[in-house]
CSV table of C-alpha atoms and ligand atoms in Angstrom, one decimal:
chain,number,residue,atom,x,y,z
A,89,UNK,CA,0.0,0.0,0.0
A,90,UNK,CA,2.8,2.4,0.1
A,91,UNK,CA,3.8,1.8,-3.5
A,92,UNK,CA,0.4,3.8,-4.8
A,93,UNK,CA,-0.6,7.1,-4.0
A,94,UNK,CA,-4.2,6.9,-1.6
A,95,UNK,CA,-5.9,10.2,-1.8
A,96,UNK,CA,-5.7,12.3,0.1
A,97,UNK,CA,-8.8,12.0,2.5
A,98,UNK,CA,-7.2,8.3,2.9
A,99,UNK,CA,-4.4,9.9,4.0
A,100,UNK,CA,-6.0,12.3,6.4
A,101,UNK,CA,-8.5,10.1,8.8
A,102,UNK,CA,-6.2,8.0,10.5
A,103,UNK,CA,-3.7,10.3,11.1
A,104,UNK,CA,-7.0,12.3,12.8
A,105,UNK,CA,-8.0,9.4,15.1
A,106,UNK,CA,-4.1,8.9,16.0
A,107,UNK,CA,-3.8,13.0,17.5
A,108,UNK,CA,-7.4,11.9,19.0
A,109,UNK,CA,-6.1,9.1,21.0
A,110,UNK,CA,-3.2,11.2,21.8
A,111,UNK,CA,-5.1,14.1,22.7
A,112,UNK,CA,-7.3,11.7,25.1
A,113,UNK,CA,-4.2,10.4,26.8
A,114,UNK,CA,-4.3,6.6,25.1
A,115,UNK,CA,-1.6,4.7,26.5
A,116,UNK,CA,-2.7,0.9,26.1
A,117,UNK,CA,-3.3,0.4,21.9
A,118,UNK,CA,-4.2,-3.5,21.8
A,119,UNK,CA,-4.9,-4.2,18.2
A,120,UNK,CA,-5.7,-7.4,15.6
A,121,UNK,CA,-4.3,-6.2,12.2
A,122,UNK,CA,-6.5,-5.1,9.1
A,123,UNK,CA,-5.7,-3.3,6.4
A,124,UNK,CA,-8.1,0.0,7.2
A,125,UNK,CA,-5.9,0.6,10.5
A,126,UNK,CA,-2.4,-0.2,8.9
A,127,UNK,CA,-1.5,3.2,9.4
A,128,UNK,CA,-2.6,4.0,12.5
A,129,UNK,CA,-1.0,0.8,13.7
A,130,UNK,CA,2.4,2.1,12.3
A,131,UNK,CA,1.5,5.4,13.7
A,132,UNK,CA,1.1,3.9,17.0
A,133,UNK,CA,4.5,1.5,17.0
A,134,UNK,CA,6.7,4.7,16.5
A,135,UNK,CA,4.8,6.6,19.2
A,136,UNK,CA,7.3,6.2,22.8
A,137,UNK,CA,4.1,7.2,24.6
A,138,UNK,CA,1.8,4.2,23.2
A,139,UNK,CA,1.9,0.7,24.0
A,140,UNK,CA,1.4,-0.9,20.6
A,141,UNK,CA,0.0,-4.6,21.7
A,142,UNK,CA,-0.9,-7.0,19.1
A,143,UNK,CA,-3.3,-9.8,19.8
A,144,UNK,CA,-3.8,-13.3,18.9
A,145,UNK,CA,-7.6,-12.7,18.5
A,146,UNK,CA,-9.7,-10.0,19.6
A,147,UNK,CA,-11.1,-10.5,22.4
A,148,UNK,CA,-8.1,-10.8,24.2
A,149,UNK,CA,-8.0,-6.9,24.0
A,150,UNK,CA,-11.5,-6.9,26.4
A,151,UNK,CA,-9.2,-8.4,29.1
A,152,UNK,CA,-6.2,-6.0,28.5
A,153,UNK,CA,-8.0,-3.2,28.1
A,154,UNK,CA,-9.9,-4.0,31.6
A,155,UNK,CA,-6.8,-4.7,33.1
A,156,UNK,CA,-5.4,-1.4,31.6
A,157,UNK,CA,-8.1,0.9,33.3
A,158,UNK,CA,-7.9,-1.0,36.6
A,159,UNK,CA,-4.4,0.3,37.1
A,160,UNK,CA,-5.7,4.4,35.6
A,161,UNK,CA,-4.3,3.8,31.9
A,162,UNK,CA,-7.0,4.4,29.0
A,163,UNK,CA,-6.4,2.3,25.9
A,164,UNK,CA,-8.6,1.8,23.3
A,165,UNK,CA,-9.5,-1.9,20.8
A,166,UNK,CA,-8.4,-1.5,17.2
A,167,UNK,CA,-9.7,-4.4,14.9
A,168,UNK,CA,-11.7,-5.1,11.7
A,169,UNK,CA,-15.5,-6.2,11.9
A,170,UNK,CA,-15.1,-9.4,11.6
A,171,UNK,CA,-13.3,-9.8,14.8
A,172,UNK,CA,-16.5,-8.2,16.6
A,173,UNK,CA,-17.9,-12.0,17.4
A,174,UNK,CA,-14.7,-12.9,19.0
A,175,UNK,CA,-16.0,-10.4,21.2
A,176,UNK,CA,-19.2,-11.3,22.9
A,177,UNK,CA,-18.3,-13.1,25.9
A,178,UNK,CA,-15.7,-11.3,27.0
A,179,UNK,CA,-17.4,-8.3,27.0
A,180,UNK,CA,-19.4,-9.6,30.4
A,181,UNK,CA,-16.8,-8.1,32.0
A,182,UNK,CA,-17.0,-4.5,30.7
A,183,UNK,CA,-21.0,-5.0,31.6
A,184,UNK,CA,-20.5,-6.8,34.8
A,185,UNK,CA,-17.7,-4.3,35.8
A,186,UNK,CA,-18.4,-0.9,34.2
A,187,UNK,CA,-15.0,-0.6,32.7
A,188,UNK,CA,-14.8,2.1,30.4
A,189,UNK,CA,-14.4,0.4,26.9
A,190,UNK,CA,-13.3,1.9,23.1
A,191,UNK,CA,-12.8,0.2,20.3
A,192,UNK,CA,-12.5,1.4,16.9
A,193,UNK,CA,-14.0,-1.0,13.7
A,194,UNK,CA,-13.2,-1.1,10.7
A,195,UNK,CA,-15.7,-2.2,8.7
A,196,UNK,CA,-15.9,-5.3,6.1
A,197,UNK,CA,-19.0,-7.3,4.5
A,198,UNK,CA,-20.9,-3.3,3.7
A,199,UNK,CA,-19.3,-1.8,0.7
A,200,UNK,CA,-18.6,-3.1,-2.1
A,201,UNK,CA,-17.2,-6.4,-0.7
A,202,UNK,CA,-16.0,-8.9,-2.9
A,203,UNK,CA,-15.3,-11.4,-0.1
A,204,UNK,CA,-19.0,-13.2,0.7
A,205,UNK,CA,-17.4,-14.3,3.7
A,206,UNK,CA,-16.9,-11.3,5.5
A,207,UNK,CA,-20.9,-10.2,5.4
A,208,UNK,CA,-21.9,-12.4,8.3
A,209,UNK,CA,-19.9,-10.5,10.4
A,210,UNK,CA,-20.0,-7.6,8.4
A,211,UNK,CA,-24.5,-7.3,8.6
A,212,UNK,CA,-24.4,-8.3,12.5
A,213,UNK,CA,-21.6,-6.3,13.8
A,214,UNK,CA,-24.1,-3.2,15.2
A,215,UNK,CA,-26.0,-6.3,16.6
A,216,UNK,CA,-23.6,-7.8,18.3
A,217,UNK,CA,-22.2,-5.1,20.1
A,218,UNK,CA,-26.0,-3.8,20.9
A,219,UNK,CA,-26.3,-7.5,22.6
A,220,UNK,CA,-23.6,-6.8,25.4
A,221,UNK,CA,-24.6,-3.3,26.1
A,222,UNK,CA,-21.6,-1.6,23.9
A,223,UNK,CA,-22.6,1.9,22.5
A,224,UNK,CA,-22.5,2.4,18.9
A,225,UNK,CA,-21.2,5.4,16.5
A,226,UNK,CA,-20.3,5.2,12.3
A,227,UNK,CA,-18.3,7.0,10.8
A,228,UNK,CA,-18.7,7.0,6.4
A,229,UNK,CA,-16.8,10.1,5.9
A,230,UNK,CA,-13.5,11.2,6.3
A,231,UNK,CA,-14.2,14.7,7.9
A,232,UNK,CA,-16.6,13.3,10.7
A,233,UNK,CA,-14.3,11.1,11.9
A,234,UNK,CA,-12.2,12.7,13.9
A,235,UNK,CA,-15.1,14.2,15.8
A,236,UNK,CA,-16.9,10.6,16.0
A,237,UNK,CA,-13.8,9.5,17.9
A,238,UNK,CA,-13.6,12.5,20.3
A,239,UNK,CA,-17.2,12.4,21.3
A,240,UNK,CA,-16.8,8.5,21.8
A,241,UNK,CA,-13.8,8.8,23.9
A,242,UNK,CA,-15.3,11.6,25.6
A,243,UNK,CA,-18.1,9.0,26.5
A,244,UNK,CA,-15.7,6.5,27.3
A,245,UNK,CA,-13.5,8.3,29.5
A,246,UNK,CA,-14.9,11.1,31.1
A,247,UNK,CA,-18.4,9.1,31.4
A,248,UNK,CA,-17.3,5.1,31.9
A,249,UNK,CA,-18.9,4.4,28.8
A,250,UNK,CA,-18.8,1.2,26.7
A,251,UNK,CA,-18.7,2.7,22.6
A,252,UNK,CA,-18.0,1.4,19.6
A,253,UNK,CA,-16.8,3.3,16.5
A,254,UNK,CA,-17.5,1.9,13.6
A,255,UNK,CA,-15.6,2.7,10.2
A,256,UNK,CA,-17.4,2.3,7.4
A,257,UNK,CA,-16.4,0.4,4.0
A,258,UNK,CA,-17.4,3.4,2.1
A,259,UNK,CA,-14.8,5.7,4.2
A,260,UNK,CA,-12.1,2.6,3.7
A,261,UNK,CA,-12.2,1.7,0.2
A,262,UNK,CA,-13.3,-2.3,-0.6
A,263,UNK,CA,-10.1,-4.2,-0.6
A,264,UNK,CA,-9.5,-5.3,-4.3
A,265,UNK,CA,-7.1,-8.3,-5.3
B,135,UNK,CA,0.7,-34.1,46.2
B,136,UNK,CA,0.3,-30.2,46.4
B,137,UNK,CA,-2.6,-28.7,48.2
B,138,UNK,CA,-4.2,-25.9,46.0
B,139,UNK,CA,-5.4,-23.8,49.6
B,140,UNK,CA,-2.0,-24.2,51.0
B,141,UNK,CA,0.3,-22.9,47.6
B,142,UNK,CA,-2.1,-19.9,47.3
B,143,UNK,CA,-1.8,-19.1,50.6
B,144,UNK,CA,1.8,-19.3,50.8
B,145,UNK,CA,2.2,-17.3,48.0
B,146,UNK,CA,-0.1,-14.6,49.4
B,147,UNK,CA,1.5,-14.7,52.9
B,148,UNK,CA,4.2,-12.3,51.7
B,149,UNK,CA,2.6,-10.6,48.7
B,150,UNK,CA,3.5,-7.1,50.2
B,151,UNK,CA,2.4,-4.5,47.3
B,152,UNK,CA,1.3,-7.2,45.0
B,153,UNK,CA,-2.2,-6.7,42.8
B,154,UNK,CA,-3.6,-10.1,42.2
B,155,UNK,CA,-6.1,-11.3,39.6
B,156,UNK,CA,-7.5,-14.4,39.7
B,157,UNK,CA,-9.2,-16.4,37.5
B,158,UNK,CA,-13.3,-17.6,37.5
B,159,UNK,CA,-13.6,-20.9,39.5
B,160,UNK,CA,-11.3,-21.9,42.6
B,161,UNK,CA,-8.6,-20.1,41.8
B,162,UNK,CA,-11.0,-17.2,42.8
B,163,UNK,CA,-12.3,-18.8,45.8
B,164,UNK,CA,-8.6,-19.7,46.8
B,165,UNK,CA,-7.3,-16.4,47.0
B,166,UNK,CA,-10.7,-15.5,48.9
B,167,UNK,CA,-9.8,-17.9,51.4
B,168,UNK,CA,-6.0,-16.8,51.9
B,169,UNK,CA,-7.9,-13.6,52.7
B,170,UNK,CA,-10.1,-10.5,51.0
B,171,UNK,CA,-8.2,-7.6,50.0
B,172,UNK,CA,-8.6,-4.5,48.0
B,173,UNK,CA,-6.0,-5.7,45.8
B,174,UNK,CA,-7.4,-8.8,44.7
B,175,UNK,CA,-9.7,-8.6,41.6
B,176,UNK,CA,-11.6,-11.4,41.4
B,177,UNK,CA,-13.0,-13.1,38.1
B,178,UNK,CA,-16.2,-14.6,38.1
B,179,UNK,CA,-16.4,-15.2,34.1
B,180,UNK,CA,-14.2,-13.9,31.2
B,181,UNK,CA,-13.0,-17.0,31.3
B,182,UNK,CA,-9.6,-17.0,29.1
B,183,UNK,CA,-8.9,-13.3,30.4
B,184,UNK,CA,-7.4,-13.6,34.0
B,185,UNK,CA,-3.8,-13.4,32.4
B,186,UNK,CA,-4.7,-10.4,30.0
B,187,UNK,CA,-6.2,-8.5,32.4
B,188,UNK,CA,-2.8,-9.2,34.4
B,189,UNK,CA,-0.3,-8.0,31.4
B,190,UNK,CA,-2.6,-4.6,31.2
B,191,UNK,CA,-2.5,-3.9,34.7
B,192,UNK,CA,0.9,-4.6,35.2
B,193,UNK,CA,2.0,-2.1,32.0
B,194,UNK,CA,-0.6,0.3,33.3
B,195,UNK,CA,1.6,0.1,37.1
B,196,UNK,CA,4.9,-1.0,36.5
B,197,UNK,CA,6.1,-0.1,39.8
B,198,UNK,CA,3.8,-3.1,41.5
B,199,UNK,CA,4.3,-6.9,41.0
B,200,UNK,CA,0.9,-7.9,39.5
B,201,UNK,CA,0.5,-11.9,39.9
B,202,UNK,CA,-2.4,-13.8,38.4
B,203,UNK,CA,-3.9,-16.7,39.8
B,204,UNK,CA,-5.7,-19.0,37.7
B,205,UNK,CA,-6.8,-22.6,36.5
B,206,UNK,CA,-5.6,-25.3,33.5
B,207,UNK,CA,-9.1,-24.7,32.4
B,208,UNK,CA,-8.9,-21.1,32.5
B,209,UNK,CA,-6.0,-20.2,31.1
B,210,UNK,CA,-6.6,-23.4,28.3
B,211,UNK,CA,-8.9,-21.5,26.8
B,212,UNK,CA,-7.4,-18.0,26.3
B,213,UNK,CA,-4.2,-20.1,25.6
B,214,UNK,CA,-3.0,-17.0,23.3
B,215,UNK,CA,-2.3,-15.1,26.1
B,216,UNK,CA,0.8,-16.7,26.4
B,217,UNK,CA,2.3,-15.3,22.9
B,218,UNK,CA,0.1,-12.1,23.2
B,219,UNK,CA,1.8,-11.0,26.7
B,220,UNK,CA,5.4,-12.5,25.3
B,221,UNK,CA,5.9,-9.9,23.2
B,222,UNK,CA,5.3,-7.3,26.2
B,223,UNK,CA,7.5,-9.0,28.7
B,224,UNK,CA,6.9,-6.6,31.5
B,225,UNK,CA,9.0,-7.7,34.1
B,226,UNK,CA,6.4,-7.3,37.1
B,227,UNK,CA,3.7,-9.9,35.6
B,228,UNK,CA,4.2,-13.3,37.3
B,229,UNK,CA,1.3,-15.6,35.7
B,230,UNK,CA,0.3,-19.0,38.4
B,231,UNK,CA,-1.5,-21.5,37.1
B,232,UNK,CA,-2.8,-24.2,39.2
B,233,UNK,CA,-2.7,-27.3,37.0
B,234,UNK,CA,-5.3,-29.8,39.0
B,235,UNK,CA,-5.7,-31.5,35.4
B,236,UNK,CA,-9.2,-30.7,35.3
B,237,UNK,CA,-12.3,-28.7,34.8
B,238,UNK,CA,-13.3,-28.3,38.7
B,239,UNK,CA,-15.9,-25.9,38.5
B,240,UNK,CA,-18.2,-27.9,36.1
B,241,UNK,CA,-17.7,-31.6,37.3
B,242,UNK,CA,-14.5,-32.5,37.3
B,243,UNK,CA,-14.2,-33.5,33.9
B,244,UNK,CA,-10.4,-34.0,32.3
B,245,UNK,CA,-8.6,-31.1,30.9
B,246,UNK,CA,-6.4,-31.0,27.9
B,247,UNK,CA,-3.3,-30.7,30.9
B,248,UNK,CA,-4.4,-34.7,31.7
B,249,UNK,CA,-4.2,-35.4,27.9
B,250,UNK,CA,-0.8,-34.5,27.0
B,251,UNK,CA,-0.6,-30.5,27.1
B,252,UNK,CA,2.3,-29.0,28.8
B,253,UNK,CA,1.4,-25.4,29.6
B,254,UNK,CA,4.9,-24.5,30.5
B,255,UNK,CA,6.7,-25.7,27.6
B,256,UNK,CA,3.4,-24.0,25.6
B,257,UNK,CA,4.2,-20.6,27.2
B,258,UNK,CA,7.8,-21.3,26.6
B,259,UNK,CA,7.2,-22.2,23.1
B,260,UNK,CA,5.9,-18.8,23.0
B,261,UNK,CA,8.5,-16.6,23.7
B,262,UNK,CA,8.0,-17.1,27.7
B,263,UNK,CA,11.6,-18.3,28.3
B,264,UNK,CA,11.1,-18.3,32.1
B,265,UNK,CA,8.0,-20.8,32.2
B,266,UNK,CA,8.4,-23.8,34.6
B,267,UNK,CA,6.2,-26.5,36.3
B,268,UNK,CA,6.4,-26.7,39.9
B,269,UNK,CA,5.7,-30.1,41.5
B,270,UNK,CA,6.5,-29.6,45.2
B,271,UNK,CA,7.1,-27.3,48.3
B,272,UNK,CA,10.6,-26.3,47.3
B,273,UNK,CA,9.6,-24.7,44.4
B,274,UNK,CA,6.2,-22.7,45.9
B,275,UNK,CA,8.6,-21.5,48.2
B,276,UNK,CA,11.5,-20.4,45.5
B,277,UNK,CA,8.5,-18.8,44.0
B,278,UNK,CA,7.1,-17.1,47.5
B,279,UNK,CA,10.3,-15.7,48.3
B,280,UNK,CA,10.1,-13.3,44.9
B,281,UNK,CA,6.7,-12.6,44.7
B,282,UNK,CA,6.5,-9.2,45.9
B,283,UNK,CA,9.4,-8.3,43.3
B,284,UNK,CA,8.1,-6.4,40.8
B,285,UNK,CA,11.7,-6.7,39.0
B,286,UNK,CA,12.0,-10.4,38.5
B,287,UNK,CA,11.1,-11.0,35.1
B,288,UNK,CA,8.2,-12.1,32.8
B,289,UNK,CA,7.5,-15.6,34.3
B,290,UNK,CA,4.9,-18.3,34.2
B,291,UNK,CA,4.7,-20.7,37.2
B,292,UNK,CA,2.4,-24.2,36.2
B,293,UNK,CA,1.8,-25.2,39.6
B,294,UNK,CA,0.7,-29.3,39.6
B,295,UNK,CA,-2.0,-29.4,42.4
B,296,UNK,CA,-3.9,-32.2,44.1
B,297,UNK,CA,-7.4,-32.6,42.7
B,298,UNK,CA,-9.1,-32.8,45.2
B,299,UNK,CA,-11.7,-29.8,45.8
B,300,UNK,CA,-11.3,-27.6,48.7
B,301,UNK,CA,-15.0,-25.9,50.5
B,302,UNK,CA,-15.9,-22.9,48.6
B,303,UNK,CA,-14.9,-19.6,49.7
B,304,UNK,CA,-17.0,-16.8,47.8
B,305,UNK,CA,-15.8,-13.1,47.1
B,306,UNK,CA,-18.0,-10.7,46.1
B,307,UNK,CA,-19.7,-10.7,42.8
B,308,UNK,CA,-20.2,-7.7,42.4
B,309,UNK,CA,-17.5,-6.5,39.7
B,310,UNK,CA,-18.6,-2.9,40.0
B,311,UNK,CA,-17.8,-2.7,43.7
B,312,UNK,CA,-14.4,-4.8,43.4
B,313,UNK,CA,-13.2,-2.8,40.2
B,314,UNK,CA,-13.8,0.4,42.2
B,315,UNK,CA,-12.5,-1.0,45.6
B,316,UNK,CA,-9.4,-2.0,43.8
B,317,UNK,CA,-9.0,1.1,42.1
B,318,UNK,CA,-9.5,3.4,45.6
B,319,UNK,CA,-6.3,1.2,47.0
B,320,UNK,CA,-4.6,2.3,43.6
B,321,UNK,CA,-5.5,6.1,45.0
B,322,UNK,CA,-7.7,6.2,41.2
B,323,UNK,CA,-10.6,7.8,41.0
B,324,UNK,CA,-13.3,4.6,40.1
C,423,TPP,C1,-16.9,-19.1,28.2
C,423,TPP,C2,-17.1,-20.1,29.3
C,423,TPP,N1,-17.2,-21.4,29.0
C,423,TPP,C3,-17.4,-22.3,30.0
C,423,TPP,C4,-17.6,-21.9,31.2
C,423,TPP,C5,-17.8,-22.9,32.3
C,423,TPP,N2,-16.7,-23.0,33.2
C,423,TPP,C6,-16.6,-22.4,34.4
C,423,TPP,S1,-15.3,-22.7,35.3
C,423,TPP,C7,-14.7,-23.8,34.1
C,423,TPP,C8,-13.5,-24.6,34.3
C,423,TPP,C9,-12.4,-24.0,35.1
C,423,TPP,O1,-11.4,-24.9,35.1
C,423,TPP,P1,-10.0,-24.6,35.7
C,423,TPP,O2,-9.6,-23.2,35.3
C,423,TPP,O3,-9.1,-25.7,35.5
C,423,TPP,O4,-10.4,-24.4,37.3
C,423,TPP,P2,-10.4,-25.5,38.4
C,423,TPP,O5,-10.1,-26.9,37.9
C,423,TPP,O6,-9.3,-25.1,39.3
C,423,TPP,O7,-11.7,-25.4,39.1
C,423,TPP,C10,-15.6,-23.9,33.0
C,423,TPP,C11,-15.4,-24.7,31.8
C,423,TPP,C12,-17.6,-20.5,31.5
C,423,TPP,N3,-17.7,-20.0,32.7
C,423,TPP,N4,-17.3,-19.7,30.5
C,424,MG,MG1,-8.4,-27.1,36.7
C-alpha cells in the first residue's frame, strides 16, 4: 500500500483518530491487524508514549484493556468487523464491571465487498455489540471522523462508557485483489 | 501431592504491594480464602482473560508486582495469552497456574493438561523463556520468596496441584464494587 498514492482524504483520517487518542491520553493500543488501520498501527509503533500490543484474537484486547483501566491507563481496541464476534463473551466483563471500553472498527462485508465471507460478520456487527450493552457510533466520511472518535472517547472516559466506532467500507475503500 | 489452599496461601502470605487477579472458579475462591483484600480482583467469568487482564494492569503500574492466579481450564482457553503477553515481557507480571488437570468448577471433567498438554513448555514455546512446572514445596517457596518483586522478570509458574476440591470460599460478585475497591487502593478515582 505504500507503493500507490491513496488520496488524500485516505491519508487524512487516520492520522485524525491517531492526535485523538493522543489528545485523550491513550496509553494501552491492543490491536488485531487489518488493512483499514495499517497506518494507524504504524503510527502507534513509532509513538514512545503508546503501548502498541498486538493480539492473537480479539477479544483478548476486552481483558487487556480492563486490566489497563484497573491500574488508571486508558487504551482503546483496534480491529476489523469481523473480529467483533470474537468479542461477545468477554465483553461480560465491561458489563459486569463498568469498565470504560473503546474500540475502533473497521468495517468489512458493507461496501462493495467482494469477499462473501466477510458479510456475516459484516451485517451483524451493530447487533452484536447492541447484545452486550456496547454503545455504537459510524463513521462514512473522512471529515466526521475525527469528531466521531472524540465524542466516543469523551463518552468513554470522562463518562465510563462502553462505545464502539465503527468505520465504514465506504470511508475505507473495498479491498480489491 | 500439592494442596491448592495451602500454595495460594503461601504465595499470598508475603505478597507485600502485589495486585492479584484471579481467575473464575477456585482459583477465585482460593485467593478468597487466603484472605479478602482491595488488591485482589476477582473473576467470576471472562473466562480465558485472568492473564490479559494481568499483562494490562501490570503495563498500566509498572512499579507493582501484578500476579495472576488462575486454572488449567482457564488459562486453556485463552491459551494465546501466552504469545500475546510474550511480546510485552513486563518484568512485574508473574502468571500462576494451578494445573489440577481438570475442569473443577463444572464436574470435574479432564482437561487438555491430563491429555498430553504442557502449559509451561506452551508458554515457553511462545516466547516465555522463564515458564516452569512446579511439583513440590521447594519450588512454591522459590517462587514465594520473589513474589513481591516487581523486578523479577516475565515468568509463568504451572503449579501441579492435588485434585481434590477444597470448600468454597465466595468473594464478592459484584464487579462494580471490586473494580472500584481495587482502584481506591490504587488512590484512582473509580
Ligand atoms: C466461556 C465459558 N465457557 C465455559 C464456562 C464454564 N466453566 C466455568 S469454570 C470452568 C473450568 C475451570 O477450570 P479450571 O480453570 O481448570 O479451574 P479448576 O479446575 O481449578 O476449578 C468452566 C469450563 C464458563 N464459565 N465460560
Ligand atoms: Mg483445573
Amino acid at each position: 500500500m505504500d507503493g500507490s498514492a491513496p488520496a488524500p482524504a485516505a491519508l487524512a483520517w487516520p492520522d485524525a483518530i491517531f492526535a485523538e487518542l493522543q489528545r485523550w491520553g491513550v496509553r494501552q493500543v491492543a490491536y488485531v491487524p487489518d488493512g483499514g488501520h495499517a497506518r494507524l498501527i504504524r503510527a502507534v509503533h513509532a509513538e514512545p508514549t503508546m503501548r502498541a500490543i498486538p493480539l492473537t484474537t480479539e477479544e483478548e484486547g476486552i481483558a487487556v484493556l480492563a486490566g489497563a483501566a484497573l491500574g488508571g491507563q486508558r487504551g482503546v481496541l483496534l480491529m476489523q468487523s469481523s473480529g467483533v464476534g470474537n468479542c461477545v463473551n468477554m465483553l461480560s466483563l465491561v458489563k459486569s464491571c463498568g469498565f470504560p471500553f473503546l474500540a475502533l472498527v473497521t468495517m468489512r462485508g458493507e461496501w462493495g465487498e467482494f469477499n462473501p465471507w466477510q458479510v456475516p460478520m459484516g451485517s451483524t456487527t451493530e447487533a452484536a455489540f447492541g447484545l452486550m450493552g456496547v454503545g455504537v457510533r459510524r463513521a462514512d466520511r473522512a471529515e466526521e471522523v475525527a469528531e466521531t472518535v472524540a465524542a466516543a472517547a469523551r463518552m468513554v472516559f470522562e463518562g465510563g462508557s462502553a462505545v464502539a466506532v465503527l468505520l465504514g467500507q465506504r470511508l475505507i475503500g473495498a479491498k480489491v485483489f | 501431592m500439592l494442596d491448592r489452599r495451602d500454595v495460594v496461601a503461601r504465595l499470598l502470605k508475603d505478597r507485600d504491594e502485589a495486585l492479584v487477579i484471579t481467575g473464575l472458579g477456585a482459583a477465585t475462591y482460593d485467593v478468597a480464602a487466603a484472605g479478602d483484600d482491595a488488591r485482589n480482583f476477582y473473576l467470576w467469568g471472562a473466562m480465558g482473560g485472568a492473564a490479559l487482564m494481568g499483562l494490562g494492569l501490570a503495563l498500566a503500574r509498572p512499579d507493582r508486582p501484578v500476579v495472576v492466579i488462575t486454572g488449567d481450564g482457564e488459562q486453556l482457553m485463552g491459551i494465546g495469552a501466552f504469545a500475546t503477553i510474550a511480546v510485552q515481557a513486563p518484568a512485574n507480571l508473574t502468571i500462576v497456574v494451578l494445573d489440577n488437570g481438570l475442569y473443577g468448577e463444572t464436574g470435574g471433567q479432564r482437561s487438555h493438561t491430563s491429555g498430553g498438554t504442557d502449559l509451561a513448555a506452551v508458554a515457553r514455546g511462545c516466547g516465555i523463556a522463564a515458564a516452569s512446572r512446579v511439583t513440590d514445596q521447594a519450588g512454591v517457596e522459590a517462587l514465594a520468596a520473589t513474589i513481591a518483586k516487581p523486578t523479577c522478570g516475565l515468568r509463568v509458574v504451572v503449579i501441579a496441584v492435588d485434585p481434590t476440591e477444597a470448600p468454597r470460599v465466595l468473594p464478592s460478585r459484584d464487579g462494580a464494587y471490586v473494580r472500584g475497591r481495587f482502584q481506591a487502593a490504587l488512590g484512582l478515582a473509580a
